[in-house]
Amino acid sequence: MLKKSFIRFTLLIAVVYLCLGLFMGITASAGTQVFVLPTEVVALPVNLINGSLQSPSFTGAYAMRHMSLVPGWSTIPLDPNDYSNPQAYTVELHKVGGQSTFASTEADGDQYVELNAYVAGRLYQNVATVPETRLLWQFAHRARPILLNPTGILEDVCNLSIRPTGTPGTAPTAGEIICTASSNALDWYYYYGTYTVPAGQTNTEFGYSAVFAASGNGAAGNFLDHIKFETGASLISKKSISTSAGDNSTAVVGETVTISIDITNWGETDASRCVFRDILSDDLDYIDGSAAIDGVSAGSLATFNSVTDELRINF
């Protein structure tokens, strides 16, 4: 689902010259000024589904569910000889602390997935992607403390592969393996990275395959949770200008111009430690303390350099 957040800055400017040049030659006059956005590749949301494996919800320590009952995810056996085995299309879900050999702490929510169920398989999800955009991926990984790994100090290993959709039964190539995770059972370990969608790739497979289980049983190990594959923050700003003139005409000396900047994050990832900056025209004077964020005084978050005419707002 598209995660869209919105913030509005406002600031007041006093007109000190009769003619007004504001922000790259745009004149402040009656009504709203429309700024044409630059041409760019917009990363539409990936909308990865059920990344924390909270659906379907179940009671008890664990649940074996056919993949059709697990929103977003599919699984396919690694060995073609298992294609006819109905159990090969099962997804194994666990509850945190449900048994002594399960994860004892949460990564995100109280459910997670064990990569292999009855047989070794590839757990994957197909998503729509925009070519040549940069996406962010993340997952939490943990080993299972059972059988040959009772203390949990040995490591399970799995691969994350990202590639075009259409060949789920084919093993990923070396170039399609984005990350190899190796983790013990003592905690959840996080893995992060970026992926640039190749030209022409409008549908992408995002999936996991077990490489090694320290338990000695390929169907007992490699826990996964808190999975993300999403667009980064994508901030778009638009300005509008109004004047204090009674007839809302072109501003003249002594009048006040109100500048509103609407900033929208169209990405799926939060934006943090951001700075808005702009250079005011020499025709204008910034009114100290007038900057506001969502209608609340920006206070010390807004600074103005009267020498360079640069306004900065931290948000």
PDB file of C-alpha atoms in Angstrom:
ATOM      1  CA  MET A   1       0.000   0.000   0.000  1.00  0.00           C
ATOM      2  CA  LEU A   2       1.353   3.422  -0.897  1.00  0.00           C
ATOM      3  CA  LYS A   3       2.822   5.140   2.114  1.00  0.00           C
ATOM      4  CA  LYS A   4       2.387   8.864   1.519  1.00  0.00           C
ATOM      5  CA  SER A   5       3.307  11.501   4.087  1.00  0.00           C
ATOM      6  CA  PHE A   6       2.843  15.233   3.813  1.00  0.00           C
ATOM      7  CA  ILE A   7       4.328  18.321   5.487  1.00  0.00           C
ATOM      8  CA  ARG A   8       3.757  22.028   4.861  1.00  0.00           C
ATOM      9  CA  PHE A   9       6.149  24.944   5.428  1.00  0.00           C
ATOM     10  CA  THR A  10       4.986  28.561   5.439  1.00  0.00           C
ATOM     11  CA  LEU A  11       7.043  31.732   5.703  1.00  0.00           C
ATOM     12  CA  LEU A  12       6.364  35.443   5.449  1.00  0.00           C
ATOM     13  CA  ILE A  13       8.381  37.799   3.253  1.00  0.00           C
ATOM     14  CA  ALA A  14       8.274  41.583   3.229  1.00  0.00           C
ATOM     15  CA  VAL A  15       8.502  43.287  -0.186  1.00  0.00           C
ATOM     16  CA  VAL A  16      11.280  45.898  -0.204  1.00  0.00           C
ATOM     17  CA  TYR A  17      11.354  46.792  -3.907  1.00  0.00           C
ATOM     18  CA  LEU A  18       8.575  47.662  -6.287  1.00  0.00           C
ATOM     19  CA  CYS A  19       9.436  44.928  -8.772  1.00  0.00           C
ATOM     20  CA  LEU A  20       9.482  41.449  -7.399  1.00  0.00           C
ATOM     21  CA  GLY A  21      11.604  38.527  -8.677  1.00  0.00           C
ATOM     22  CA  LEU A  22      10.993  35.438  -6.652  1.00  0.00           C
ATOM     23  CA  PHE A  23      12.572  31.992  -6.960  1.00  0.00           C
ATOM     24  CA  MET A  24      14.125  31.749 -10.401  1.00  0.00           C
ATOM     25  CA  GLY A  25      12.210  34.622 -11.968  1.00  0.00           C
ATOM     26  CA  ILE A  26       8.689  33.639 -10.959  1.00  0.00           C
ATOM     27  CA  THR A  27       6.724  36.791 -10.073  1.00  0.00           C
ATOM     28  CA  ALA A  28       4.597  36.789  -6.948  1.00  0.00           C
ATOM     29  CA  SER A  29       1.176  37.870  -8.090  1.00  0.00           C
ATOM     30  CA  ALA A  30      -2.479  37.138  -7.518  1.00  0.00           C
ATOM     31  CA  GLY A  31      -3.412  33.512  -7.051  1.00  0.00           C
ATOM     32  CA  THR A  32      -1.130  30.479  -6.909  1.00  0.00           C
ATOM     33  CA  GLN A  33       2.100  30.000  -8.841  1.00  0.00           C
ATOM     34  CA  VAL A  34       2.422  26.589 -10.483  1.00  0.00           C
ATOM     35  CA  PHE A  35       5.902  25.113 -10.684  1.00  0.00           C
ATOM     36  CA  VAL A  36       6.617  22.438 -13.282  1.00  0.00           C
ATOM     37  CA  LEU A  37       8.333  19.436 -11.745  1.00  0.00           C
ATOM     38  CA  PRO A  38      11.583  18.261 -13.324  1.00  0.00           C
ATOM     39  CA  THR A  39      11.490  15.169 -15.503  1.00  0.00           C
ATOM     40  CA  GLU A  40      12.441  12.156 -13.414  1.00  0.00           C
ATOM     41  CA  VAL A  41      11.887   8.429 -13.027  1.00  0.00           C
ATOM     42  CA  VAL A  42       9.289   8.033 -10.288  1.00  0.00           C
ATOM     43  CA  ALA A  43       9.634   4.833  -8.253  1.00  0.00           C
ATOM     44  CA  LEU A  44       6.133   3.480  -7.792  1.00  0.00           C
ATOM     45  CA  PRO A  45       5.615   1.538  -4.549  1.00  0.00           C
ATOM     46  CA  VAL A  46       6.689  -2.092  -4.623  1.00  0.00           C
ATOM     47  CA  ASN A  47       3.956  -3.119  -2.184  1.00  0.00           C
ATOM     48  CA  LEU A  48       5.658  -6.264  -0.873  1.00  0.00           C
ATOM     49  CA  ILE A  49       2.933  -8.162   1.001  1.00  0.00           C
ATOM     50  CA  ASN A  50       3.088  -9.754   4.450  1.00  0.00           C
ATOM     51  CA  GLY A  51       6.776  -9.045   5.020  1.00  0.00           C
ATOM     52  CA  SER A  52       6.545  -9.833   8.733  1.00  0.00           C
ATOM     53  CA  LEU A  53       4.519 -13.018   8.204  1.00  0.00           C
ATOM     54  CA  GLN A  54       1.689 -11.962  10.503  1.00  0.00           C
ATOM     55  CA  SER A  55      -0.905 -13.459   8.164  1.00  0.00           C
ATOM     56  CA  PRO A  56      -2.520 -15.887   8.451  1.00  0.00           C
ATOM     57  CA  SER A  57      -2.814 -15.584  12.213  1.00  0.00           C
ATOM     58  CA  PHE A  58      -3.020 -18.905  14.041  1.00  0.00           C
ATOM     59  CA  THR A  59      -3.139 -20.386  17.528  1.00  0.00           C
ATOM     60  CA  GLY A  60      -0.608 -22.848  18.826  1.00  0.00           C
ATOM     61  CA  ALA A  61       3.166 -23.022  18.441  1.00  0.00           C
ATOM     62  CA  TYR A  62       3.343 -23.389  14.672  1.00  0.00           C
ATOM     63  CA  ALA A  63       1.235 -23.808  11.549  1.00  0.00           C
ATOM     64  CA  MET A  64       1.813 -25.643   8.276  1.00  0.00           C
ATOM     65  CA  ARG A  65      -0.191 -23.805   5.605  1.00  0.00           C
ATOM     66  CA  HIS A  66      -0.502 -24.263   1.867  1.00  0.00           C
ATOM     67  CA  MET A  67       1.085 -21.286   0.135  1.00  0.00           C
ATOM     68  CA  SER A  68      -2.311 -20.203  -1.225  1.00  0.00           C
ATOM     69  CA  LEU A  69      -3.263 -19.374   2.382  1.00  0.00           C
ATOM     70  CA  VAL A  70      -0.185 -17.211   3.067  1.00  0.00           C
ATOM     71  CA  PRO A  71      -0.752 -13.751   1.526  1.00  0.00           C
ATOM     72  CA  GLY A  72       1.977 -12.615  -0.845  1.00  0.00           C
ATOM     73  CA  TRP A  73       4.269 -15.614  -0.664  1.00  0.00           C
ATOM     74  CA  SER A  74       4.783 -18.670  -2.849  1.00  0.00           C
ATOM     75  CA  THR A  75       7.172 -21.590  -2.499  1.00  0.00           C
ATOM     76  CA  ILE A  76       8.567 -24.078  -5.000  1.00  0.00           C
ATOM     77  CA  PRO A  77      10.764 -27.132  -4.286  1.00  0.00           C
ATOM     78  CA  LEU A  78      14.422 -26.893  -5.208  1.00  0.00           C
ATOM     79  CA  ASP A  79      14.439 -30.479  -6.416  1.00  0.00           C
ATOM     80  CA  PRO A  80      12.188 -31.073  -9.484  1.00  0.00           C
ATOM     81  CA  ASN A  81      11.566 -34.581  -8.169  1.00  0.00           C
ATOM     82  CA  ASP A  82       9.462 -32.971  -5.420  1.00  0.00           C
ATOM     83  CA  TYR A  83       7.159 -31.083  -7.798  1.00  0.00           C
ATOM     84  CA  SER A  84       4.457 -33.756  -7.491  1.00  0.00           C
ATOM     85  CA  ASN A  85       4.638 -33.812  -3.697  1.00  0.00           C
ATOM     86  CA  PRO A  86       1.679 -31.804  -2.298  1.00  0.00           C
ATOM     87  CA  GLN A  87       3.650 -31.056   0.879  1.00  0.00           C
ATOM     88  CA  ALA A  88       6.316 -29.273  -1.185  1.00  0.00           C
ATOM     89  CA  TYR A  89       4.039 -26.220  -1.436  1.00  0.00           C
ATOM     90  CA  THR A  90       3.678 -25.766   2.316  1.00  0.00           C
ATOM     91  CA  VAL A  91       4.819 -22.671   4.233  1.00  0.00           C
ATOM     92  CA  GLU A  92       5.846 -23.247   7.864  1.00  0.00           C
ATOM     93  CA  LEU A  93       4.974 -20.428  10.274  1.00  0.00           C
ATOM     94  CA  HIS A  94       6.145 -20.220  13.897  1.00  0.00           C
ATOM     95  CA  LYS A  95       5.141 -18.314  17.022  1.00  0.00           C
ATOM     96  CA  VAL A  96       7.916 -16.623  19.003  1.00  0.00           C
ATOM     97  CA  GLY A  97       8.687 -18.813  22.027  1.00  0.00           C
ATOM     98  CA  GLY A  98       6.164 -21.431  20.945  1.00  0.00           C
ATOM     99  CA  GLN A  99       8.703 -24.187  21.583  1.00  0.00           C
ATOM    100  CA  SER A 100      12.203 -24.337  23.048  1.00  0.00           C
ATOM    101  CA  THR A 101      13.678 -24.780  19.573  1.00  0.00           C
ATOM    102  CA  PHE A 102      11.907 -21.685  18.192  1.00  0.00           C
ATOM    103  CA  ALA A 103      13.042 -18.051  18.228  1.00  0.00           C
ATOM    104  CA  SER A 104      12.923 -16.726  21.791  1.00  0.00           C
ATOM    105  CA  THR A 105      12.595 -13.051  20.836  1.00  0.00           C
ATOM    106  CA  GLU A 106      10.655 -11.065  18.256  1.00  0.00           C
ATOM    107  CA  ALA A 107      12.002  -9.400  15.141  1.00  0.00           C
ATOM    108  CA  ASP A 108       8.698  -7.831  14.068  1.00  0.00           C
ATOM    109  CA  GLY A 109       5.485  -9.277  15.459  1.00  0.00           C
ATOM    110  CA  ASP A 110       5.051 -12.670  17.092  1.00  0.00           C
ATOM    111  CA  GLN A 111       5.125 -14.756  13.887  1.00  0.00           C
ATOM    112  CA  TYR A 112       7.910 -15.609  11.464  1.00  0.00           C
ATOM    113  CA  VAL A 113       8.655 -18.198   8.791  1.00  0.00           C
ATOM    114  CA  GLU A 114      10.970 -21.206   8.663  1.00  0.00           C
ATOM    115  CA  LEU A 115      12.451 -21.201   5.170  1.00  0.00           C
ATOM    116  CA  ASN A 116      12.046 -24.930   4.475  1.00  0.00           C
ATOM    117  CA  ALA A 117       8.914 -26.796   5.551  1.00  0.00           C
ATOM    118  CA  TYR A 118       8.665 -30.477   4.547  1.00  0.00           C
ATOM    119  CA  VAL A 119      11.211 -30.181   1.716  1.00  0.00           C
ATOM    120  CA  ALA A 120      13.845 -27.689   0.637  1.00  0.00           C
ATOM    121  CA  GLY A 121      12.233 -24.902  -1.337  1.00  0.00           C
ATOM    122  CA  ARG A 122      12.509 -21.331  -2.559  1.00  0.00           C
ATOM    123  CA  LEU A 123      10.208 -18.876  -0.765  1.00  0.00           C
ATOM    124  CA  TYR A 124       9.502 -15.984  -3.090  1.00  0.00           C
ATOM    125  CA  GLN A 125       7.210 -13.127  -4.020  1.00  0.00           C
ATOM    126  CA  ASN A 126       6.646 -11.420  -7.378  1.00  0.00           C
ATOM    127  CA  VAL A 127       6.264  -7.637  -7.397  1.00  0.00           C
ATOM    128  CA  ALA A 128       5.836  -4.893  -9.995  1.00  0.00           C
ATOM    129  CA  THR A 129       8.896  -2.652 -10.360  1.00  0.00           C
ATOM    130  CA  VAL A 130       9.887   0.450 -12.315  1.00  0.00           C
ATOM    131  CA  PRO A 131      13.040  -0.088 -14.415  1.00  0.00           C
ATOM    132  CA  GLU A 132      16.144   1.860 -13.445  1.00  0.00           C
ATOM    133  CA  THR A 133      14.876   2.781  -9.978  1.00  0.00           C
ATOM    134  CA  ARG A 134      16.802   2.102  -6.777  1.00  0.00           C
ATOM    135  CA  LEU A 135      15.044  -0.078  -4.194  1.00  0.00           C
ATOM    136  CA  LEU A 136      15.911  -0.953  -0.609  1.00  0.00           C
ATOM    137  CA  TRP A 137      15.819  -4.482   0.834  1.00  0.00           C
ATOM    138  CA  GLN A 138      16.010  -5.793   4.390  1.00  0.00           C
ATOM    139  CA  PHE A 139      15.392  -8.996   6.329  1.00  0.00           C
ATOM    140  CA  ALA A 140      16.047 -10.571   9.731  1.00  0.00           C
ATOM    141  CA  HIS A 141      17.645 -14.036   9.817  1.00  0.00           C
ATOM    142  CA  ARG A 142      18.236 -16.550  12.586  1.00  0.00           C
ATOM    143  CA  ALA A 143      19.324 -20.204  12.958  1.00  0.00           C
ATOM    144  CA  ARG A 144      17.310 -22.907  14.723  1.00  0.00           C
ATOM    145  CA  PRO A 145      18.717 -24.480  17.934  1.00  0.00           C
ATOM    146  CA  ILE A 146      17.859 -28.132  17.376  1.00  0.00           C
ATOM    147  CA  LEU A 147      19.433 -31.550  16.633  1.00  0.00           C
ATOM    148  CA  LEU A 148      23.129 -30.942  15.810  1.00  0.00           C
ATOM    149  CA  ASN A 149      22.875 -27.298  16.935  1.00  0.00           C
ATOM    150  CA  PRO A 150      21.386 -27.549  20.484  1.00  0.00           C
ATOM    151  CA  THR A 151      23.341 -24.584  21.883  1.00  0.00           C
ATOM    152  CA  GLY A 152      22.439 -22.400  18.909  1.00  0.00           C
ATOM    153  CA  ILE A 153      25.985 -21.176  18.355  1.00  0.00           C
ATOM    154  CA  LEU A 154      26.300 -22.739  14.892  1.00  0.00           C
ATOM    155  CA  GLU A 155      25.055 -20.820  11.865  1.00  0.00           C
ATOM    156  CA  ASP A 156      22.354 -21.421   9.290  1.00  0.00           C
ATOM    157  CA  VAL A 157      22.958 -20.013   5.810  1.00  0.00           C
ATOM    158  CA  CYS A 158      20.514 -18.817   3.140  1.00  0.00           C
ATOM    159  CA  ASN A 159      20.611 -16.778  -0.062  1.00  0.00           C
ATOM    160  CA  LEU A 160      18.497 -13.805  -1.082  1.00  0.00           C
ATOM    161  CA  SER A 161      18.038 -13.600  -4.847  1.00  0.00           C
ATOM    162  CA  ILE A 162      16.420 -10.803  -6.853  1.00  0.00           C
ATOM    163  CA  ARG A 163      15.769 -11.321 -10.550  1.00  0.00           C
ATOM    164  CA  PRO A 164      13.146 -11.061 -13.320  1.00  0.00           C
ATOM    165  CA  THR A 165      10.001 -13.109 -12.761  1.00  0.00           C
ATOM    166  CA  GLY A 166       9.103 -16.140 -14.855  1.00  0.00           C
ATOM    167  CA  THR A 167      11.595 -18.867 -13.883  1.00  0.00           C
ATOM    168  CA  PRO A 168      10.827 -19.816 -10.245  1.00  0.00           C
ATOM    169  CA  GLY A 169      11.896 -23.420 -10.816  1.00  0.00           C
ATOM    170  CA  THR A 170      15.346 -22.437 -12.066  1.00  0.00           C
ATOM    171  CA  ALA A 171      18.147 -21.894  -9.559  1.00  0.00           C
ATOM    172  CA  PRO A 172      19.308 -18.261  -9.400  1.00  0.00           C
ATOM    173  CA  THR A 173      22.589 -17.475 -11.087  1.00  0.00           C
ATOM    174  CA  ALA A 174      25.524 -16.107  -9.111  1.00  0.00           C
ATOM    175  CA  GLY A 175      24.730 -12.634 -10.406  1.00  0.00           C
ATOM    176  CA  GLU A 176      21.133 -12.909  -9.164  1.00  0.00           C
ATOM    177  CA  ILE A 177      22.173 -13.774  -5.592  1.00  0.00           C
ATOM    178  CA  ILE A 178      22.143 -10.428  -3.802  1.00  0.00           C
ATOM    179  CA  CYS A 179      23.049 -11.535  -0.278  1.00  0.00           C
ATOM    180  CA  THR A 180      24.197 -14.633   1.597  1.00  0.00           C
ATOM    181  CA  ALA A 181      23.091 -14.540   5.237  1.00  0.00           C
ATOM    182  CA  SER A 182      24.898 -16.595   7.883  1.00  0.00           C
ATOM    183  CA  SER A 183      23.496 -16.320  11.430  1.00  0.00           C
ATOM    184  CA  ASN A 184      23.423 -18.247  14.711  1.00  0.00           C
ATOM    185  CA  ALA A 185      20.358 -18.944  16.864  1.00  0.00           C
ATOM    186  CA  LEU A 186      21.210 -16.540  19.693  1.00  0.00           C
ATOM    187  CA  ASP A 187      19.499 -13.519  18.156  1.00  0.00           C
ATOM    188  CA  TRP A 188      17.954 -12.039  15.014  1.00  0.00           C
ATOM    189  CA  TYR A 189      20.563 -10.629  12.628  1.00  0.00           C
ATOM    190  CA  TYR A 190      19.604  -7.956  10.102  1.00  0.00           C
ATOM    191  CA  TYR A 191      20.806  -7.713   6.523  1.00  0.00           C
ATOM    192  CA  TYR A 192      20.326  -4.596   4.367  1.00  0.00           C
ATOM    193  CA  GLY A 193      21.136  -3.442   0.862  1.00  0.00           C
ATOM    194  CA  THR A 194      20.029  -1.728  -2.319  1.00  0.00           C
ATOM    195  CA  TYR A 195      18.969  -3.036  -5.698  1.00  0.00           C
ATOM    196  CA  THR A 196      18.750  -1.095  -8.948  1.00  0.00           C
ATOM    197  CA  VAL A 197      16.056  -2.490 -11.226  1.00  0.00           C
ATOM    198  CA  PRO A 198      17.580  -3.285 -14.656  1.00  0.00           C
ATOM    199  CA  ALA A 199      16.250  -1.596 -17.779  1.00  0.00           C
ATOM    200  CA  GLY A 200      13.060  -3.249 -19.024  1.00  0.00           C
ATOM    201  CA  GLN A 201      12.433  -5.250 -15.820  1.00  0.00           C
ATOM    202  CA  THR A 202       8.851  -4.392 -14.859  1.00  0.00           C
ATOM    203  CA  ASN A 203       8.255  -7.521 -12.753  1.00  0.00           C
ATOM    204  CA  THR A 204      10.726  -8.800 -10.195  1.00  0.00           C
ATOM    205  CA  GLU A 205      11.079 -12.005  -8.161  1.00  0.00           C
ATOM    206  CA  PHE A 206      12.285 -11.500  -4.576  1.00  0.00           C
ATOM    207  CA  GLY A 207      13.113 -14.820  -2.907  1.00  0.00           C
ATOM    208  CA  TYR A 208      15.058 -16.929  -0.423  1.00  0.00           C
ATOM    209  CA  SER A 209      16.733 -20.351  -0.681  1.00  0.00           C
ATOM    210  CA  ALA A 210      18.402 -22.338   2.115  1.00  0.00           C
ATOM    211  CA  VAL A 211      22.082 -23.125   1.643  1.00  0.00           C
ATOM    212  CA  PHE A 212      22.884 -24.874   4.935  1.00  0.00           C
ATOM    213  CA  ALA A 213      21.140 -25.835   8.181  1.00  0.00           C
ATOM    214  CA  ALA A 214      23.363 -26.325  11.228  1.00  0.00           C
ATOM    215  CA  SER A 215      20.737 -28.698  12.651  1.00  0.00           C
ATOM    216  CA  GLY A 216      21.743 -31.297  10.101  1.00  0.00           C
ATOM    217  CA  ASN A 217      18.169 -31.368   8.778  1.00  0.00           C
ATOM    218  CA  GLY A 218      17.472 -29.170   5.759  1.00  0.00           C
ATOM    219  CA  ALA A 219      13.858 -28.757   6.886  1.00  0.00           C
ATOM    220  CA  ALA A 220      14.842 -27.476  10.355  1.00  0.00           C
ATOM    221  CA  GLY A 221      16.403 -24.043  10.244  1.00  0.00           C
ATOM    222  CA  ASN A 222      16.770 -20.650   8.576  1.00  0.00           C
ATOM    223  CA  PHE A 223      14.179 -18.440  10.279  1.00  0.00           C
ATOM    224  CA  LEU A 224      13.160 -15.256   8.403  1.00  0.00           C
ATOM    225  CA  ASP A 225      11.185 -12.192   9.492  1.00  0.00           C
ATOM    226  CA  HIS A 226      10.814  -8.401   9.060  1.00  0.00           C
ATOM    227  CA  ILE A 227      11.287  -8.623   5.296  1.00  0.00           C
ATOM    228  CA  LYS A 228      11.217  -5.415   3.253  1.00  0.00           C
ATOM    229  CA  PHE A 229      11.661  -4.612  -0.432  1.00  0.00           C
ATOM    230  CA  GLU A 230      10.573  -1.064  -1.075  1.00  0.00           C
ATOM    231  CA  THR A 231      11.176   2.309  -2.630  1.00  0.00           C
ATOM    232  CA  GLY A 232      13.335   4.774  -0.749  1.00  0.00           C
ATOM    233  CA  ALA A 233      12.093   8.170   0.328  1.00  0.00           C
ATOM    234  CA  SER A 234      10.954  10.250  -2.663  1.00  0.00           C
ATOM    235  CA  LEU A 235      10.318  13.876  -1.734  1.00  0.00           C
ATOM    236  CA  ILE A 236       8.434  16.183  -4.086  1.00  0.00           C
ATOM    237  CA  SER A 237       7.965  19.850  -3.142  1.00  0.00           C
ATOM    238  CA  LYS A 238       5.528  22.399  -4.575  1.00  0.00           C
ATOM    239  CA  LYS A 239       5.357  26.115  -3.808  1.00  0.00           C
ATOM    240  CA  SER A 240       2.459  28.504  -3.799  1.00  0.00           C
ATOM    241  CA  ILE A 241       2.599  32.264  -3.260  1.00  0.00           C
ATOM    242  CA  SER A 242      -0.029  34.703  -2.020  1.00  0.00           C
ATOM    243  CA  THR A 243       0.095  38.405  -1.138  1.00  0.00           C
ATOM    244  CA  SER A 244      -1.434  40.600   1.528  1.00  0.00           C
ATOM    245  CA  ALA A 245      -2.871  43.012  -1.039  1.00  0.00           C
ATOM    246  CA  GLY A 246      -6.565  43.653  -0.550  1.00  0.00           C
ATOM    247  CA  ASP A 247      -7.293  42.687  -4.128  1.00  0.00           C
ATOM    248  CA  ASN A 248      -4.660  39.914  -4.093  1.00  0.00           C
ATOM    249  CA  SER A 249      -2.840  41.715  -6.891  1.00  0.00           C
ATOM    250  CA  THR A 250       0.878  41.889  -7.576  1.00  0.00           C
ATOM    251  CA  ALA A 251       2.733  42.676  -4.355  1.00  0.00           C
ATOM    252  CA  VAL A 252       4.228  46.137  -3.878  1.00  0.00           C
ATOM    253  CA  VAL A 253       6.590  47.705  -1.359  1.00  0.00           C
ATOM    254  CA  GLY A 254       5.443  47.180   2.216  1.00  0.00           C
ATOM    255  CA  GLU A 255       3.163  44.261   1.551  1.00  0.00           C
ATOM    256  CA  THR A 256       3.696  40.754   2.870  1.00  0.00           C
ATOM    257  CA  VAL A 257       4.119  37.709   0.662  1.00  0.00           C
ATOM    258  CA  THR A 258       3.256  34.302   2.112  1.00  0.00           C
ATOM    259  CA  ILE A 259       5.131  31.377   0.603  1.00  0.00           C
ATOM    260  CA  SER A 260       3.806  27.860   1.210  1.00  0.00           C
ATOM    261  CA  ILE A 261       5.913  24.814   0.397  1.00  0.00           C
ATOM    262  CA  ASP A 262       4.133  21.451   0.392  1.00  0.00           C
ATOM    263  CA  ILE A 263       6.513  18.487   0.631  1.00  0.00           C
ATOM    264  CA  THR A 264       5.168  14.991   0.028  1.00  0.00           C
ATOM    265  CA  ASN A 265       7.054  11.733   0.531  1.00  0.00           C
ATOM    266  CA  TRP A 266       5.838   9.382  -2.198  1.00  0.00           C
ATOM    267  CA  GLY A 267       8.305   6.657  -1.204  1.00  0.00           C
ATOM    268  CA  GLU A 268       7.696   3.664   1.051  1.00  0.00           C
ATOM    269  CA  THR A 269      10.625   4.518   3.347  1.00  0.00           C
ATOM    270  CA  ASP A 270      10.568   7.306   5.928  1.00  0.00           C
ATOM    271  CA  ALA A 271      12.707  10.354   5.207  1.00  0.00           C
ATOM    272  CA  SER A 272      14.759  11.630   8.150  1.00  0.00           C
ATOM    273  CA  ARG A 273      17.222  14.432   8.908  1.00  0.00           C
ATOM    274  CA  CYS A 274      16.037  16.438   5.917  1.00  0.00           C
ATOM    275  CA  VAL A 275      16.878  20.064   5.155  1.00  0.00           C
ATOM    276  CA  PHE A 276      14.861  22.396   2.938  1.00  0.00           C
ATOM    277  CA  ARG A 277      16.902  25.302   1.579  1.00  0.00           C
ATOM    278  CA  ASP A 278      16.214  28.173  -0.769  1.00  0.00           C
ATOM    279  CA  ILE A 279      17.728  31.516  -1.718  1.00  0.00           C
ATOM    280  CA  LEU A 280      15.400  34.504  -1.469  1.00  0.00           C
ATOM    281  CA  SER A 281      15.421  37.240  -4.084  1.00  0.00           C
ATOM    282  CA  ASP A 282      17.179  40.512  -3.202  1.00  0.00           C
ATOM    283  CA  ASP A 283      13.746  42.125  -3.523  1.00  0.00           C
ATOM    284  CA  LEU A 284      12.576  40.402  -0.362  1.00  0.00           C
ATOM    285  CA  ASP A 285      13.220  40.469   3.375  1.00  0.00           C
ATOM    286  CA  TYR A 286      12.511  37.414   5.498  1.00  0.00           C
ATOM    287  CA  ILE A 287      10.352  38.203   8.532  1.00  0.00           C
ATOM    288  CA  ASP A 288      12.188  36.673  11.471  1.00  0.00           C
ATOM    289  CA  GLY A 289      10.326  33.874  13.257  1.00  0.00           C
ATOM    290  CA  SER A 290       7.615  33.592  10.604  1.00  0.00           C
ATOM    291  CA  ALA A 291       8.548  30.109   9.344  1.00  0.00           C
ATOM    292  CA  ALA A 292       6.114  27.399  10.399  1.00  0.00           C
ATOM    293  CA  ILE A 293       5.924  23.629   9.920  1.00  0.00           C
ATOM    294  CA  ASP A 294       2.367  22.325   9.624  1.00  0.00           C
ATOM    295  CA  GLY A 295       1.126  25.547  11.193  1.00  0.00           C
ATOM    296  CA  VAL A 296       3.455  25.386  14.199  1.00  0.00           C
ATOM    297  CA  SER A 297       6.362  27.806  14.572  1.00  0.00           C
ATOM    298  CA  ALA A 298       9.568  26.253  13.268  1.00  0.00           C
ATOM    299  CA  GLY A 299      11.561  27.992  15.987  1.00  0.00           C
ATOM    300  CA  SER A 300      15.249  27.100  15.886  1.00  0.00           C
ATOM    301  CA  LEU A 301      14.632  24.575  13.082  1.00  0.00           C
ATOM    302  CA  ALA A 302      14.513  27.539  10.658  1.00  0.00           C
ATOM    303  CA  THR A 303      17.567  29.738  10.093  1.00  0.00           C
ATOM    304  CA  PHE A 304      18.100  32.641   7.715  1.00  0.00           C
ATOM    305  CA  ASN A 305      21.450  34.002   6.548  1.00  0.00           C
ATOM    306  CA  SER A 306      20.960  37.687   5.753  1.00  0.00           C
ATOM    307  CA  VAL A 307      24.289  37.817   3.897  1.00  0.00           C
ATOM    308  CA  THR A 308      23.570  34.975   1.460  1.00  0.00           C
ATOM    309  CA  ASP A 309      19.760  35.268   1.673  1.00  0.00           C
ATOM    310  CA  GLU A 310      19.611  31.504   2.293  1.00  0.00           C
ATOM    311  CA  LEU A 311      16.715  30.078   4.276  1.00  0.00           C
ATOM    312  CA  ARG A 312      17.155  26.583   5.799  1.00  0.00           C
ATOM    313  CA  ILE A 313      14.488  24.530   7.565  1.00  0.00           C
ATOM    314  CA  ASN A 314      15.346  21.234   9.261  1.00  0.00           C
ATOM    315  CA  PHE A 315      12.582  18.643   9.402  1.00  0.00           C
TER     316      PHE A 315
END
